[in-house]
């Protein structure tokens, strides 16, 4: 056989394998988490105390990750503010933040935790994903130093971002998104200089990601769907079911149907603030949902979804 023929056969074989591995459907999970909140304080806590609180929340999330993986889920989404809560000023949130690198660095924190600055939260999330062979989506805080050469640098010499991270089934950091449309009370965070349209590919579809209030704006929400053609949107949120937000379940369901994508919506659970309402939405309607305004219990939801809903014969 000629070398060129060998290469051709190898390429055809590789394509066949990739097509076989590509799934038409996948099981997805979202977890509505009743967050363990920090004590209200005007002074920053120590890094050790901050990590202790975050570990309490990650203990709960890790249980949900394990259960989802055992039930066949390929990806799980956890809520906005799900690891440390929201009772913060710019100064008091600082001990909870980590420097999150660009995913282009090709980093698995679980196996290489000392490559960058200390990042125990990223390391633990990476290990959750790796040990359970599942994609894990979480919301944490990113910090980036700056100086006087940057005209927009805050007076304390750092940017602070509300950030989503995604770790793949090997524990590798594959996506980082800085929330662009901050709610008016998020004074602890900075606005990114430019909106980010973050996507990543998997064997079970193309994913995009944004956070809570972002869903009401063209950038990044509409851009991800109409221009970048994602199949599924990952949506950590802390959504209050009061005006002007509308009820989470109805609004998010309508958005998924109108946009023609899957929406994996993981809400924070806090009945005192009317935060509840998580669901796995599809272009054809809800696949599974949870709405509980009476108890302070978390909830894991799973559903089998189309990996590429635009290719479905029943696509709206």
mmCIF file of C-alpha atoms in Angstrom:
data_model
loop_
_atom_site.group_PDB
_atom_site.id
_atom_site.type_symbol
_atom_site.label_atom_id
_atom_site.label_comp_id
_atom_site.label_asym_id
_atom_site.label_seq_id
_atom_site.Cartn_x
_atom_site.Cartn_y
_atom_site.Cartn_z
ATOM 1 C CA UNK A 1 0.000 0.000 0.000
ATOM 2 C CA UNK A 2 1.333 3.433 -0.878
ATOM 3 C CA UNK A 3 2.090 5.873 1.986
ATOM 4 C CA UNK A 4 -0.605 8.264 0.757
ATOM 5 C CA UNK A 5 -3.157 5.441 0.791
ATOM 6 C CA UNK A 6 -2.128 4.506 4.333
ATOM 7 C CA UNK A 7 -2.652 8.089 5.463
ATOM 8 C CA UNK A 8 -6.042 8.196 3.752
ATOM 9 C CA UNK A 9 -7.199 5.001 5.444
ATOM 10 C CA UNK A 10 -5.930 6.285 8.797
ATOM 11 C CA UNK A 11 -7.826 9.545 8.339
ATOM 12 C CA UNK A 12 -11.028 7.729 7.394
ATOM 13 C CA UNK A 13 -10.678 5.433 10.406
ATOM 14 C CA UNK A 14 -10.113 8.398 12.742
ATOM 15 C CA UNK A 15 -13.181 10.185 11.348
ATOM 16 C CA UNK A 16 -15.270 7.044 11.820
ATOM 17 C CA UNK A 17 -14.155 6.757 15.439
ATOM 18 C CA UNK A 18 -14.922 10.417 16.115
ATOM 19 C CA UNK A 19 -18.382 10.066 14.592
ATOM 20 C CA UNK A 20 -19.026 7.004 16.727
ATOM 21 C CA UNK A 21 -17.938 8.854 19.847
ATOM 22 C CA UNK A 22 -20.102 11.880 19.057
ATOM 23 C CA UNK A 23 -23.378 11.468 20.918
ATOM 24 C CA UNK A 24 -26.818 12.327 19.563
ATOM 25 C CA UNK A 25 -28.090 12.744 23.107
ATOM 26 C CA UNK A 26 -26.515 13.208 26.518
ATOM 27 C CA UNK A 27 -27.589 13.281 30.140
ATOM 28 C CA UNK A 28 -27.160 16.663 31.801
ATOM 29 C CA UNK A 29 -27.574 17.753 35.410
ATOM 30 C CA UNK A 30 -28.144 20.970 37.314
ATOM 31 C CA UNK A 31 -27.986 21.394 41.071
ATOM 32 C CA UNK A 32 -29.990 23.999 42.972
ATOM 33 C CA UNK A 33 -27.860 24.667 46.037
ATOM 34 C CA UNK A 34 -28.938 26.075 49.396
ATOM 35 C CA UNK A 35 -25.718 28.006 49.928
ATOM 36 C CA UNK A 36 -24.022 28.115 53.329
ATOM 37 C CA UNK A 37 -23.486 31.852 53.788
ATOM 38 C CA UNK A 38 -20.657 33.655 55.601
ATOM 39 C CA UNK A 39 -21.289 35.708 58.698
ATOM 40 C CA UNK A 40 -21.913 39.361 57.937
ATOM 41 C CA UNK A 41 -18.749 41.379 58.608
ATOM 42 C CA UNK A 42 -17.209 44.699 57.651
ATOM 43 C CA UNK A 43 -13.697 43.284 57.849
ATOM 44 C CA UNK A 44 -12.135 40.674 55.559
ATOM 45 C CA UNK A 45 -11.780 37.211 57.082
ATOM 46 C CA UNK A 46 -8.524 35.283 56.870
ATOM 47 C CA UNK A 47 -7.817 33.194 53.737
ATOM 48 C CA UNK A 48 -8.077 30.058 55.886
ATOM 49 C CA UNK A 49 -11.518 31.033 57.158
ATOM 50 C CA UNK A 50 -12.649 31.883 53.624
ATOM 51 C CA UNK A 51 -11.476 28.513 52.333
ATOM 52 C CA UNK A 52 -13.159 26.716 55.237
ATOM 53 C CA UNK A 53 -16.532 28.198 54.257
ATOM 54 C CA UNK A 54 -15.992 27.414 50.569
ATOM 55 C CA UNK A 55 -15.074 23.832 51.422
ATOM 56 C CA UNK A 56 -18.361 23.431 53.311
ATOM 57 C CA UNK A 57 -20.252 24.426 50.184
ATOM 58 C CA UNK A 58 -18.022 22.314 47.953
ATOM 59 C CA UNK A 59 -18.669 19.315 50.205
ATOM 60 C CA UNK A 60 -22.352 19.612 49.263
ATOM 61 C CA UNK A 61 -21.603 20.250 45.595
ATOM 62 C CA UNK A 62 -19.240 17.291 45.444
ATOM 63 C CA UNK A 63 -22.014 15.025 46.660
ATOM 64 C CA UNK A 64 -24.243 16.297 43.852
ATOM 65 C CA UNK A 65 -21.448 15.810 41.306
ATOM 66 C CA UNK A 66 -20.909 12.199 42.386
ATOM 67 C CA UNK A 67 -24.609 11.393 42.307
ATOM 68 C CA UNK A 68 -25.040 12.987 38.873
ATOM 69 C CA UNK A 69 -22.087 11.045 37.481
ATOM 70 C CA UNK A 70 -23.403 7.789 38.923
ATOM 71 C CA UNK A 71 -26.668 8.421 37.052
ATOM 72 C CA UNK A 72 -24.825 8.904 33.761
ATOM 73 C CA UNK A 73 -24.606 12.696 33.542
ATOM 74 C CA UNK A 74 -21.890 14.053 31.258
ATOM 75 C CA UNK A 75 -22.050 17.602 32.640
ATOM 76 C CA UNK A 76 -23.360 19.317 35.778
ATOM 77 C CA UNK A 77 -24.051 23.027 36.327
ATOM 78 C CA UNK A 78 -23.965 24.593 39.801
ATOM 79 C CA UNK A 79 -25.350 28.016 40.754
ATOM 80 C CA UNK A 80 -24.008 31.537 40.767
ATOM 81 C CA UNK A 81 -22.646 32.399 44.239
ATOM 82 C CA UNK A 82 -22.835 28.689 45.021
ATOM 83 C CA UNK A 83 -19.422 28.441 46.694
ATOM 84 C CA UNK A 84 -19.318 31.518 48.945
ATOM 85 C CA UNK A 85 -22.640 33.388 48.813
ATOM 86 C CA UNK A 86 -23.197 37.110 48.331
ATOM 87 C CA UNK A 87 -22.807 39.050 51.605
ATOM 88 C CA UNK A 88 -19.760 41.027 50.542
ATOM 89 C CA UNK A 89 -18.174 44.376 49.894
ATOM 90 C CA UNK A 90 -15.272 44.783 47.506
ATOM 91 C CA UNK A 91 -12.852 44.354 50.408
ATOM 92 C CA UNK A 92 -14.528 41.468 52.224
ATOM 93 C CA UNK A 93 -14.825 39.246 49.138
ATOM 94 C CA UNK A 94 -11.093 39.439 48.382
ATOM 95 C CA UNK A 95 -10.015 36.429 50.524
ATOM 96 C CA UNK A 96 -12.418 34.257 48.513
ATOM 97 C CA UNK A 97 -10.934 35.111 45.109
ATOM 98 C CA UNK A 98 -8.381 33.170 43.058
ATOM 99 C CA UNK A 99 -6.355 34.063 39.985
ATOM 100 C CA UNK A 100 -7.994 32.075 37.194
ATOM 101 C CA UNK A 101 -5.764 31.690 34.110
ATOM 102 C CA UNK A 102 -6.845 31.716 30.485
ATOM 103 C CA UNK A 103 -7.893 28.154 29.531
ATOM 104 C CA UNK A 104 -5.416 28.310 26.646
ATOM 105 C CA UNK A 105 -2.691 27.406 29.170
ATOM 106 C CA UNK A 106 -3.887 23.764 29.046
ATOM 107 C CA UNK A 107 -4.005 23.235 32.808
ATOM 108 C CA UNK A 108 -5.350 20.439 35.012
ATOM 109 C CA UNK A 109 -5.260 21.895 38.554
ATOM 110 C CA UNK A 110 -5.936 18.482 40.096
ATOM 111 C CA UNK A 111 -2.654 17.043 38.814
ATOM 112 C CA UNK A 112 -0.587 20.247 38.700
ATOM 113 C CA UNK A 113 -1.841 22.457 41.572
ATOM 114 C CA UNK A 114 1.395 24.458 41.999
ATOM 115 C CA UNK A 115 1.800 25.588 38.376
ATOM 116 C CA UNK A 116 0.228 28.974 39.147
ATOM 117 C CA UNK A 117 -0.637 30.908 42.296
ATOM 118 C CA UNK A 118 -2.338 28.901 45.061
ATOM 119 C CA UNK A 119 -5.777 27.889 43.802
ATOM 120 C CA UNK A 120 -7.336 25.361 46.213
ATOM 121 C CA UNK A 121 -10.862 25.955 44.918
ATOM 122 C CA UNK A 122 -9.896 25.355 41.299
ATOM 123 C CA UNK A 123 -7.887 22.314 42.358
ATOM 124 C CA UNK A 124 -10.847 20.799 44.179
ATOM 125 C CA UNK A 125 -13.309 21.504 41.328
ATOM 126 C CA UNK A 126 -10.831 19.993 38.869
ATOM 127 C CA UNK A 127 -10.521 16.871 41.012
ATOM 128 C CA UNK A 128 -14.323 16.580 41.288
ATOM 129 C CA UNK A 129 -14.521 16.539 37.494
ATOM 130 C CA UNK A 130 -11.573 14.192 37.020
ATOM 131 C CA UNK A 131 -12.483 11.633 39.669
ATOM 132 C CA UNK A 132 -16.083 11.421 38.436
ATOM 133 C CA UNK A 133 -15.374 11.738 34.674
ATOM 134 C CA UNK A 134 -17.866 14.584 34.275
ATOM 135 C CA UNK A 135 -17.774 18.209 33.148
ATOM 136 C CA UNK A 136 -18.208 20.512 36.148
ATOM 137 C CA UNK A 137 -19.467 24.097 35.843
ATOM 138 C CA UNK A 138 -19.050 26.422 38.830
ATOM 139 C CA UNK A 139 -19.171 30.116 39.699
ATOM 140 C CA UNK A 140 -16.216 31.607 41.616
ATOM 141 C CA UNK A 141 -14.336 34.903 41.805
ATOM 142 C CA UNK A 142 -11.324 35.887 39.706
ATOM 143 C CA UNK A 143 -8.711 38.485 40.691
ATOM 144 C CA UNK A 144 -6.299 40.191 38.314
ATOM 145 C CA UNK A 145 -3.560 42.650 39.391
ATOM 146 C CA UNK A 146 -3.192 45.957 37.556
ATOM 147 C CA UNK A 147 -1.174 49.162 37.919
ATOM 148 C CA UNK A 148 -1.139 52.850 37.031
ATOM 149 C CA UNK A 149 -0.227 52.115 33.404
ATOM 150 C CA UNK A 150 -3.815 50.915 33.035
ATOM 151 C CA UNK A 151 -6.115 53.932 33.121
ATOM 152 C CA UNK A 152 -9.015 51.790 34.311
ATOM 153 C CA UNK A 153 -7.139 50.122 37.179
ATOM 154 C CA UNK A 154 -9.076 50.419 40.473
ATOM 155 C CA UNK A 155 -7.396 52.229 43.335
ATOM 156 C CA UNK A 156 -6.695 48.974 45.175
ATOM 157 C CA UNK A 157 -4.621 47.733 42.230
ATOM 158 C CA UNK A 158 -6.756 44.795 41.127
ATOM 159 C CA UNK A 159 -9.743 43.788 39.045
ATOM 160 C CA UNK A 160 -12.306 41.452 40.580
ATOM 161 C CA UNK A 161 -14.661 39.476 38.358
ATOM 162 C CA UNK A 162 -17.751 37.352 38.859
ATOM 163 C CA UNK A 163 -16.536 34.273 36.972
ATOM 164 C CA UNK A 164 -17.770 30.936 35.664
ATOM 165 C CA UNK A 165 -15.315 28.094 35.134
ATOM 166 C CA UNK A 166 -15.709 24.775 33.335
ATOM 167 C CA UNK A 167 -13.555 21.703 33.952
ATOM 168 C CA UNK A 168 -13.793 18.784 31.523
ATOM 169 C CA UNK A 169 -13.989 15.104 32.448
ATOM 170 C CA UNK A 170 -10.181 14.964 32.799
ATOM 171 C CA UNK A 171 -10.186 17.961 35.135
ATOM 172 C CA UNK A 172 -8.779 20.403 32.578
ATOM 173 C CA UNK A 173 -9.885 24.035 32.664
ATOM 174 C CA UNK A 174 -11.674 24.455 29.324
ATOM 175 C CA UNK A 175 -13.670 27.678 29.813
ATOM 176 C CA UNK A 176 -13.570 30.881 31.858
ATOM 177 C CA UNK A 177 -16.260 33.555 31.595
ATOM 178 C CA UNK A 178 -16.303 36.962 33.291
ATOM 179 C CA UNK A 179 -19.878 38.179 33.869
ATOM 180 C CA UNK A 180 -20.442 41.280 31.755
ATOM 181 C CA UNK A 181 -23.866 42.535 32.860
ATOM 182 C CA UNK A 182 -23.576 42.956 36.609
ATOM 183 C CA UNK A 183 -26.656 43.447 38.734
ATOM 184 C CA UNK A 184 -26.720 46.799 40.519
ATOM 185 C CA UNK A 185 -25.791 45.299 43.915
ATOM 186 C CA UNK A 186 -22.645 43.548 42.660
ATOM 187 C CA UNK A 187 -20.349 46.388 43.713
ATOM 188 C CA UNK A 188 -17.741 43.859 44.846
ATOM 189 C CA UNK A 189 -16.957 43.099 41.190
ATOM 190 C CA UNK A 190 -15.649 44.994 38.175
ATOM 191 C CA UNK A 191 -17.160 45.099 34.713
ATOM 192 C CA UNK A 192 -14.946 43.443 32.089
ATOM 193 C CA UNK A 193 -13.620 45.913 29.525
ATOM 194 C CA UNK A 194 -15.275 43.986 26.692
ATOM 195 C CA UNK A 195 -18.080 41.424 26.580
ATOM 196 C CA UNK A 196 -16.866 37.847 26.247
ATOM 197 C CA UNK A 197 -18.482 35.209 24.032
ATOM 198 C CA UNK A 198 -17.152 31.963 25.516
ATOM 199 C CA UNK A 199 -17.757 28.612 23.802
ATOM 200 C CA UNK A 200 -16.214 25.155 23.899
ATOM 201 C CA UNK A 201 -16.717 21.933 21.960
ATOM 202 C CA UNK A 202 -17.492 18.504 23.397
ATOM 203 C CA UNK A 203 -18.380 15.108 21.857
ATOM 204 C CA UNK A 204 -21.973 15.938 22.836
ATOM 205 C CA UNK A 205 -22.382 19.388 21.327
ATOM 206 C CA UNK A 206 -21.143 22.964 21.324
ATOM 207 C CA UNK A 207 -21.611 24.874 24.570
ATOM 208 C CA UNK A 208 -21.781 28.538 25.503
ATOM 209 C CA UNK A 209 -21.829 30.075 28.958
ATOM 210 C CA UNK A 210 -22.993 33.235 30.713
ATOM 211 C CA UNK A 211 -24.340 34.272 34.130
ATOM 212 C CA UNK A 212 -27.718 35.334 35.518
ATOM 213 C CA UNK A 213 -28.447 38.977 34.501
ATOM 214 C CA UNK A 214 -26.591 38.411 31.201
ATOM 215 C CA UNK A 215 -29.633 36.606 29.822
ATOM 216 C CA UNK A 216 -31.483 39.915 29.437
ATOM 217 C CA UNK A 217 -28.947 41.423 27.016
ATOM 218 C CA UNK A 218 -27.757 40.902 23.455
ATOM 219 C CA UNK A 219 -24.142 40.481 24.556
ATOM 220 C CA UNK A 220 -23.308 37.767 25.273
ATOM 221 C CA UNK A 221 -26.621 35.875 25.291
ATOM 222 C CA UNK A 222 -27.949 36.506 21.783
ATOM 223 C CA UNK A 223 -24.470 36.516 20.236
ATOM 224 C CA UNK A 224 -23.760 32.989 21.489
ATOM 225 C CA UNK A 225 -26.940 31.647 19.925
ATOM 226 C CA UNK A 226 -27.422 33.624 16.722
ATOM 227 C CA UNK A 227 -23.803 34.188 15.680
ATOM 228 C CA UNK A 228 -21.797 31.395 17.308
ATOM 229 C CA UNK A 229 -24.503 28.738 16.941
ATOM 230 C CA UNK A 230 -24.128 26.980 20.275
ATOM 231 C CA UNK A 231 -26.310 23.953 20.996
ATOM 232 C CA UNK A 232 -26.519 24.327 24.770
ATOM 233 C CA UNK A 233 -26.136 27.293 27.127
ATOM 234 C CA UNK A 234 -24.781 26.846 30.655
ATOM 235 C CA UNK A 235 -26.468 29.253 33.042
ATOM 236 C CA UNK A 236 -25.388 29.593 36.688
ATOM 237 C CA UNK A 237 -27.780 32.071 38.280
ATOM 238 C CA UNK A 238 -28.996 33.596 41.542
ATOM 239 C CA UNK A 239 -32.455 34.552 40.318
ATOM 240 C CA UNK A 240 -35.042 36.218 42.543
ATOM 241 C CA UNK A 241 -38.625 35.430 41.557
ATOM 242 C CA UNK A 242 -39.887 38.994 41.933
ATOM 243 C CA UNK A 243 -40.295 41.946 39.582
ATOM 244 C CA UNK A 244 -38.500 43.030 37.459
ATOM 245 C CA UNK A 245 -36.983 39.550 37.034
ATOM 246 C CA UNK A 246 -40.165 37.534 36.461
ATOM 247 C CA UNK A 247 -40.457 33.958 37.633
ATOM 248 C CA UNK A 248 -37.345 31.952 36.808
ATOM 249 C CA UNK A 249 -39.054 28.862 35.427
ATOM 250 C CA UNK A 250 -41.393 30.612 32.982
ATOM 251 C CA UNK A 251 -38.902 33.209 31.789
ATOM 252 C CA UNK A 252 -35.987 30.843 31.268
ATOM 253 C CA UNK A 253 -38.228 28.297 29.567
ATOM 254 C CA UNK A 254 -39.490 30.961 27.153
ATOM 255 C CA UNK A 255 -35.922 32.077 26.433
ATOM 256 C CA UNK A 256 -34.766 28.559 25.568
ATOM 257 C CA UNK A 257 -37.757 27.970 23.307
ATOM 258 C CA UNK A 258 -37.385 31.341 21.608
ATOM 259 C CA UNK A 259 -33.656 30.903 21.053
ATOM 260 C CA UNK A 260 -33.924 27.261 20.028
ATOM 261 C CA UNK A 261 -31.241 25.898 22.365
ATOM 262 C CA UNK A 262 -30.906 23.812 25.490
ATOM 263 C CA UNK A 263 -30.553 25.926 28.637
ATOM 264 C CA UNK A 264 -29.087 24.332 31.764
ATOM 265 C CA UNK A 265 -30.265 26.702 34.487
ATOM 266 C CA UNK A 266 -28.889 26.157 38.011
ATOM 267 C CA UNK A 267 -30.345 28.575 40.533
ATOM 268 C CA UNK A 268 -29.221 29.409 44.047
ATOM 269 C CA UNK A 269 -31.770 28.313 46.656
ATOM 270 C CA UNK A 270 -32.772 30.806 49.339
ATOM 271 C CA UNK A 271 -36.466 31.156 50.136
ATOM 272 C CA UNK A 272 -35.983 34.368 52.161
ATOM 273 C CA UNK A 273 -34.834 36.064 48.948
ATOM 274 C CA UNK A 274 -37.297 34.183 46.717
ATOM 275 C CA UNK A 275 -34.420 32.372 45.005
ATOM 276 C CA UNK A 276 -35.542 29.069 43.523
ATOM 277 C CA UNK A 277 -36.398 27.647 40.136
ATOM 278 C CA UNK A 278 -33.894 25.450 38.282
ATOM 279 C CA UNK A 279 -34.532 23.494 35.129
ATOM 280 C CA UNK A 280 -33.157 21.716 32.111
ATOM 281 C CA UNK A 281 -34.870 23.497 29.224
ATOM 282 C CA UNK A 282 -35.052 22.492 25.559
ATOM 283 C CA UNK A 283 -36.358 24.241 22.422
ATOM 284 C CA UNK A 284 -39.499 22.132 22.783
ATOM 285 C CA UNK A 285 -40.122 22.912 26.446
ATOM 286 C CA UNK A 286 -38.878 21.858 29.882
ATOM 287 C CA UNK A 287 -37.278 18.459 30.391
ATOM 288 C CA UNK A 288 -37.121 18.665 34.200
ATOM 289 C CA UNK A 289 -37.628 21.450 36.712
ATOM 290 C CA UNK A 290 -37.634 22.294 40.410
ATOM 291 C CA UNK A 291 -39.411 25.137 42.204
ATOM 292 C CA UNK A 292 -39.537 25.068 46.004
ATOM 293 C CA UNK A 293 -40.480 28.148 47.984
ATOM 294 C CA UNK A 294 -41.240 26.257 51.182
ATOM 295 C CA UNK A 295 -38.057 24.482 52.297
ATOM 296 C CA UNK A 296 -34.321 25.171 52.381
ATOM 297 C CA UNK A 297 -33.289 21.981 50.617
ATOM 298 C CA UNK A 298 -31.077 21.631 47.575
ATOM 299 C CA UNK A 299 -32.150 19.583 44.571
ATOM 300 C CA UNK A 300 -30.397 17.642 41.811
ATOM 301 C CA UNK A 301 -32.116 17.467 38.407
ATOM 302 C CA UNK A 302 -31.172 15.274 35.451
ATOM 303 C CA UNK A 303 -32.540 14.835 31.950
ATOM 304 C CA UNK A 304 -31.527 13.373 28.609
ATOM 305 C CA UNK A 305 -31.177 16.128 26.001
ATOM 306 C CA UNK A 306 -30.481 16.367 22.299
ATOM 307 C CA UNK A 307 -26.798 17.138 21.760
ATOM 308 C CA UNK A 308 -27.541 19.121 18.602
ATOM 309 C CA UNK A 309 -31.125 20.363 18.792
ATOM 310 C CA UNK A 310 -30.852 22.337 15.533
ATOM 311 C CA UNK A 311 -30.526 19.007 13.665
ATOM 312 C CA UNK A 312 -33.660 17.544 15.229
ATOM 313 C CA UNK A 313 -36.609 16.965 12.860
ATOM 314 C CA UNK A 314 -38.847 18.520 15.499
ATOM 315 C CA UNK A 315 -36.697 21.669 15.889
ATOM 316 C CA UNK A 316 -39.088 24.631 16.236
#
